[in-house]
mmCIF file of C-alpha atoms in Angstrom:
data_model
loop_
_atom_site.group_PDB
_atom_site.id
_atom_site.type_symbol
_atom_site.label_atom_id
_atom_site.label_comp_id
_atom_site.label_asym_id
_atom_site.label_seq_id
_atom_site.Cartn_x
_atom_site.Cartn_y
_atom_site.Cartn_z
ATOM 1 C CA UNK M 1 135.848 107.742 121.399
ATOM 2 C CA UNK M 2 134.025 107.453 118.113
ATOM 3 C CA UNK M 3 132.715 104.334 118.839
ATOM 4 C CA UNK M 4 131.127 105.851 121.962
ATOM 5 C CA UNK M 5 129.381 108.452 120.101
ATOM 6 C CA UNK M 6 128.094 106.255 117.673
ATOM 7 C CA UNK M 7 126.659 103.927 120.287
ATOM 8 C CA UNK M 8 125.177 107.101 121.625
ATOM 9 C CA UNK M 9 123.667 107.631 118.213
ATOM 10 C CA UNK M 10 121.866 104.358 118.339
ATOM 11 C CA UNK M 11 118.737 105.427 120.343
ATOM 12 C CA UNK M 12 117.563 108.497 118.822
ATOM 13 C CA UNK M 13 117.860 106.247 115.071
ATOM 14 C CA UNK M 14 115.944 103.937 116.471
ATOM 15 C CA UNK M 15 113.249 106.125 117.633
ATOM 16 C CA UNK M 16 113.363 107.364 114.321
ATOM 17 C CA UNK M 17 112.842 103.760 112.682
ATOM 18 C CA UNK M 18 109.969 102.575 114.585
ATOM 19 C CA UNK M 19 107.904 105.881 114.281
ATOM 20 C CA UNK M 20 108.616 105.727 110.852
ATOM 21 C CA UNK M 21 107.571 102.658 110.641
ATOM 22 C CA UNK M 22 104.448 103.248 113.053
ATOM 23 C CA UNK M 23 104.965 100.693 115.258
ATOM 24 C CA UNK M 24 104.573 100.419 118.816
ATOM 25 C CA UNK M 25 107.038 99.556 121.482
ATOM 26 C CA UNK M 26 105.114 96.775 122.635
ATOM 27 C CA UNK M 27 104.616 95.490 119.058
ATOM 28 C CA UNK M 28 108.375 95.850 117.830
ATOM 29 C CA UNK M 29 109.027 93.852 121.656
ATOM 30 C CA UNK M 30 107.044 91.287 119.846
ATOM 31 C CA UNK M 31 109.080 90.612 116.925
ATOM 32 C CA UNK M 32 112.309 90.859 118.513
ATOM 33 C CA UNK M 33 111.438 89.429 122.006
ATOM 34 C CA UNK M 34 113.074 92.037 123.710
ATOM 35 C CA UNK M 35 111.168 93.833 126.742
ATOM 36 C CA UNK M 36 109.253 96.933 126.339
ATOM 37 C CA UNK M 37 111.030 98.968 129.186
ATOM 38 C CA UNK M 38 114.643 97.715 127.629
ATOM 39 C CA UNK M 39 113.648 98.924 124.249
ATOM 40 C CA UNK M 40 112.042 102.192 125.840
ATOM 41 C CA UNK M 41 115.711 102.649 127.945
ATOM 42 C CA UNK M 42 117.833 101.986 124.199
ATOM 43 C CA UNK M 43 115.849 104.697 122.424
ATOM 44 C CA UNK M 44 115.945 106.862 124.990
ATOM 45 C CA UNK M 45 120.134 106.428 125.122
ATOM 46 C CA UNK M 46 119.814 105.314 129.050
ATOM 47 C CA UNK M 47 121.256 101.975 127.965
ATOM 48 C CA UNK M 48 123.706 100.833 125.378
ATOM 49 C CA UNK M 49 122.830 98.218 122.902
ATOM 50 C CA UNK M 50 124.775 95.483 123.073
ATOM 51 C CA UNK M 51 125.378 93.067 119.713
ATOM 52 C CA UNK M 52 122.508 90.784 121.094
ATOM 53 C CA UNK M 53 120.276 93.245 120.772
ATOM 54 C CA UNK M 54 121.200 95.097 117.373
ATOM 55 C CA UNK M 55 120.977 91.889 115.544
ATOM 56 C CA UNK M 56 116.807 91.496 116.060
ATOM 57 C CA UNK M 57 116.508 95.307 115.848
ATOM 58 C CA UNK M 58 118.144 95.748 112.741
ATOM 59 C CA UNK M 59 116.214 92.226 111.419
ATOM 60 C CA UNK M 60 112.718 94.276 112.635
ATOM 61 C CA UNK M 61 113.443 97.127 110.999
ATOM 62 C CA UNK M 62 114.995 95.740 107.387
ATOM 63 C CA UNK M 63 118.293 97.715 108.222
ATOM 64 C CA UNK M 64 121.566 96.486 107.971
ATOM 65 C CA UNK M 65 124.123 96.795 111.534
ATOM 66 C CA UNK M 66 126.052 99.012 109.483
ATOM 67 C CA UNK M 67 122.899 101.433 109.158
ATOM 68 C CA UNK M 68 121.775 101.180 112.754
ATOM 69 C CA UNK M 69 125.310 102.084 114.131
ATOM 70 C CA UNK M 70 125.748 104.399 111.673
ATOM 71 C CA UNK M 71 129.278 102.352 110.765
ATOM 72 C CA UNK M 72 131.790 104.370 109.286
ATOM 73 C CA UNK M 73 132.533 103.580 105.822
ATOM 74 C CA UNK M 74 135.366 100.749 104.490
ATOM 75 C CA UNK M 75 136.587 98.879 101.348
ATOM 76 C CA UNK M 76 137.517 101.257 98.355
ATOM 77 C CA UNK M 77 136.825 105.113 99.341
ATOM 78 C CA UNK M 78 136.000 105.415 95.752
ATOM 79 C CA UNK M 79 133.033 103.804 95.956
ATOM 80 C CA UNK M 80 130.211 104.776 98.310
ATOM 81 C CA UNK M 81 127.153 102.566 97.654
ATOM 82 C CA UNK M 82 125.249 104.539 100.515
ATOM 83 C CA UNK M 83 121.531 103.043 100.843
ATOM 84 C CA UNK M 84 118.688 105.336 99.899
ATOM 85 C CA UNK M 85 115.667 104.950 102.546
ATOM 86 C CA UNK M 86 112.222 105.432 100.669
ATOM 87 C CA UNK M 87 109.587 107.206 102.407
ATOM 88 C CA UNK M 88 107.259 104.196 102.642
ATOM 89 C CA UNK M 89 110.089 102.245 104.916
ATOM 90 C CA UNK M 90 111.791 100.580 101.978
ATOM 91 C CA UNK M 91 115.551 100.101 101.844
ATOM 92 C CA UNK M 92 117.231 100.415 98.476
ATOM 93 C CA UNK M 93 120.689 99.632 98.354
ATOM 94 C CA UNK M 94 122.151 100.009 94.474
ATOM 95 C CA UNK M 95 125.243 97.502 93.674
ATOM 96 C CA UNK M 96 126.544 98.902 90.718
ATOM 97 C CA UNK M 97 127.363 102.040 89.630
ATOM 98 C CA UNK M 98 128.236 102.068 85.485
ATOM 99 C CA UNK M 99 126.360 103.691 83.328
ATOM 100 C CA UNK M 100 124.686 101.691 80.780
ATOM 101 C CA UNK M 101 124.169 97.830 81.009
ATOM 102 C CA UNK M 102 122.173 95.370 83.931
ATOM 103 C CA UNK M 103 122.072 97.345 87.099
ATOM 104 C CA UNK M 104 121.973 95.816 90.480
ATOM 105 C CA UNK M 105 119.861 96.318 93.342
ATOM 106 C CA UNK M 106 119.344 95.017 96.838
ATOM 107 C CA UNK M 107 116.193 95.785 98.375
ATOM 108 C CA UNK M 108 114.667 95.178 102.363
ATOM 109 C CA UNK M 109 111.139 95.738 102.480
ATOM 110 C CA UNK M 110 109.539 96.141 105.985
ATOM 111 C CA UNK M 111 106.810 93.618 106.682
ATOM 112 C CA UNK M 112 103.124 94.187 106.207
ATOM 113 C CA UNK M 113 100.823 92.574 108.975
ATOM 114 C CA UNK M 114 97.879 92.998 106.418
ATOM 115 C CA UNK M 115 97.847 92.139 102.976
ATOM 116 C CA UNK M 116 98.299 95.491 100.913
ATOM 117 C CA UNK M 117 96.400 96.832 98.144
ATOM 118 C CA UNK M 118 98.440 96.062 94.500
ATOM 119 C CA UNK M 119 99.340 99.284 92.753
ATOM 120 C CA UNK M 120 101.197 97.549 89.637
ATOM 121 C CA UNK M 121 103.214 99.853 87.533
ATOM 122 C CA UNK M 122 104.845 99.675 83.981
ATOM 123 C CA UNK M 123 107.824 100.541 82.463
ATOM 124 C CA UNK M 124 110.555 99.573 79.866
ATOM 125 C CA UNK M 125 112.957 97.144 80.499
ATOM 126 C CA UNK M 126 113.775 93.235 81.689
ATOM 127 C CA UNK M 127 113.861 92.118 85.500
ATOM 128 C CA UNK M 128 115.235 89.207 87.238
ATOM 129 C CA UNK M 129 114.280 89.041 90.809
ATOM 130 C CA UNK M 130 115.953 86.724 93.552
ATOM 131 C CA UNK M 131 114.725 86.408 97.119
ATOM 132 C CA UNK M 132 117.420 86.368 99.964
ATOM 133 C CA UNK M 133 115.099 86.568 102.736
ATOM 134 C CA UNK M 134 111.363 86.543 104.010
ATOM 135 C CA UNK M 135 108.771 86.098 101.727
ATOM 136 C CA UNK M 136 108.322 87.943 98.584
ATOM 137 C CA UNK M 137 104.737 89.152 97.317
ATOM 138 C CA UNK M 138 104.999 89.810 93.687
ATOM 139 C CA UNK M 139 101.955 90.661 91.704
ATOM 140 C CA UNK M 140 103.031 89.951 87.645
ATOM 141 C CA UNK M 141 100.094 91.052 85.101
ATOM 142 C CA UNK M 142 96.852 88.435 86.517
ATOM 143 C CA UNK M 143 98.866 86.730 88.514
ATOM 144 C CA UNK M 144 99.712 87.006 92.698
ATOM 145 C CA UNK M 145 102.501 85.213 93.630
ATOM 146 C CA UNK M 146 104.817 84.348 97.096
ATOM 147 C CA UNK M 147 108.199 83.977 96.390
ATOM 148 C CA UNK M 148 110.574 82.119 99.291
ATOM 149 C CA UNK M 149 114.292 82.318 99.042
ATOM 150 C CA UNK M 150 116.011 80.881 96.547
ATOM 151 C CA UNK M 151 112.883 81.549 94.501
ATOM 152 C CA UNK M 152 113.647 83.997 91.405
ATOM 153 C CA UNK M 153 111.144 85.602 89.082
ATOM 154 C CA UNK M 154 112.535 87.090 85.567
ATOM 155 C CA UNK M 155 109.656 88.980 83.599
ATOM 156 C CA UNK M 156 109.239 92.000 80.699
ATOM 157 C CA UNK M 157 108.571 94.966 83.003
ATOM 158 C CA UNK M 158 105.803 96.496 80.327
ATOM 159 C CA UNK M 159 104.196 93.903 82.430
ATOM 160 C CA UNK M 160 102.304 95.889 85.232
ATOM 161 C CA UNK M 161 104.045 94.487 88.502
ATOM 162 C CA UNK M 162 104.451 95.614 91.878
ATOM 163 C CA UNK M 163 106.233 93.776 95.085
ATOM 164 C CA UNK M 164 105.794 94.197 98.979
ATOM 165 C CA UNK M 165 106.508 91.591 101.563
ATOM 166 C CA UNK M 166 103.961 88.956 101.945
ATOM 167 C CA UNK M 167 104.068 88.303 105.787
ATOM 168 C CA UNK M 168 104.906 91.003 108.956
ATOM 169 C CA UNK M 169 107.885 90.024 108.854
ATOM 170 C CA UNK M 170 111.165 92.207 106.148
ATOM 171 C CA UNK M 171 111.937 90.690 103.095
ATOM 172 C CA UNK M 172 115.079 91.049 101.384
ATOM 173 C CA UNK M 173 115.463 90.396 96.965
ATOM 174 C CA UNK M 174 118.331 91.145 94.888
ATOM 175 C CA UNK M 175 117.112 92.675 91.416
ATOM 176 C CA UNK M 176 118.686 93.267 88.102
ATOM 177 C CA UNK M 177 117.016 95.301 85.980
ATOM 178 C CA UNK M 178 118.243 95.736 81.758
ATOM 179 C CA UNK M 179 117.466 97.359 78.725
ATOM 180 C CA UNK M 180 114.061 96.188 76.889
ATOM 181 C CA UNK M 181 115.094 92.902 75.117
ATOM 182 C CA UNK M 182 118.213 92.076 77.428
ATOM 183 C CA UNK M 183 118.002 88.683 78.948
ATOM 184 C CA UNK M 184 120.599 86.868 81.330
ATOM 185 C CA UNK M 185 122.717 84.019 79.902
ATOM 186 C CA UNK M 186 121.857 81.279 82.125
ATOM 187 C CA UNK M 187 124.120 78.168 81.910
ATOM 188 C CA UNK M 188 122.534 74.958 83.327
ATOM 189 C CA UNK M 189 125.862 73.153 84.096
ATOM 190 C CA UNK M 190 129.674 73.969 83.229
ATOM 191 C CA UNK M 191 131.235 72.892 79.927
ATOM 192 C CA UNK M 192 132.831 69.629 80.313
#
């Protein structure tokens, strides 16, 4: 029975994804290459989803499966890493939770058919930036960069920087971020 209602749940959430992500049926039928009227019947709840579908939806929105289906939670009930949604359709998903010391985040950022404007901010600390998926746009200081995945970036962040996704299509990075001064111990190759 609850997996019924949460099925039920799926339409209205992802009504609520693509308007908040002002995009048009025929333009999210685009990047998923599912049809217009089947999309129009999901968010309306006059047809199920079924896994086929989910997978490209939750790729064109930058949500997990979890997210859309509003998946109850597992693993250890003491910890409830619960993803914070940002108003400007970025995903934020923190990985650690001690105080003190390198914190971990994962974030999705929703693509950009146009290249955005650069607002580079400032502030104290060290970041190391990894790209999972998509392309990365990272603007460091004087310099605008695309980052693939497997591509990492590690920087001061007094330097002004700011990141978006550099095609339409999500992006996904893991970032650490320190205190001012902290730098990760990289080791090339394993003691013999």
């Amino acid at each position: 029975m609850d997996d019924e209602r949460a099925l039920d749940a799926v339409g209205p959430r992802l009504r609520e994804l693509r308007r908040k992500r002002e995009i048009t049926l025929a333009e999210l039928s685009a990047r998923t290459g599912i049809a217009t009227s089947t999309l129009s019947r999901l968010e309306s709840g006059n047809r199920r989803p079924t896994l086929e579908q989910l997978l490209p939806l939750a790729r064109a929105h930058g949500v997990t499966l979890d997210e859309l289906v509003d998946a109850p939670q597992t693993g250890d009930p003491r910890i409830h890493l619960r993803p914070i949604s940002c108003a400007d359709g970025v995903t934020i998903l923190p990985l650690t939770r001690r105080p003190g010391g390198i914190q971990a985040y994962k974030f999705i950022l929703p693509g950009q058919p146009e290249k955005q404007e650069p607002d580079p901010k400032t502030h104290e600390g060290y970041e190391w930036t990894y790209v999972l998926n998509g392309q990365l746009r990272l603007v460091l200081g004087e310099h605008d960069m695309t980052l693939s995945p497997g591509e990492a970036a590690e920087f001061d962040t007094r330097v002004p920087h700011w990141f978006d996704a550099a095609t339409a299509e999500p992006v996904e990075y893991l970032c650490l971020i320190g205190r001012q001064g902290q730098r990760a111990h990289v080791r090339a190759a394993p003691k013999a």
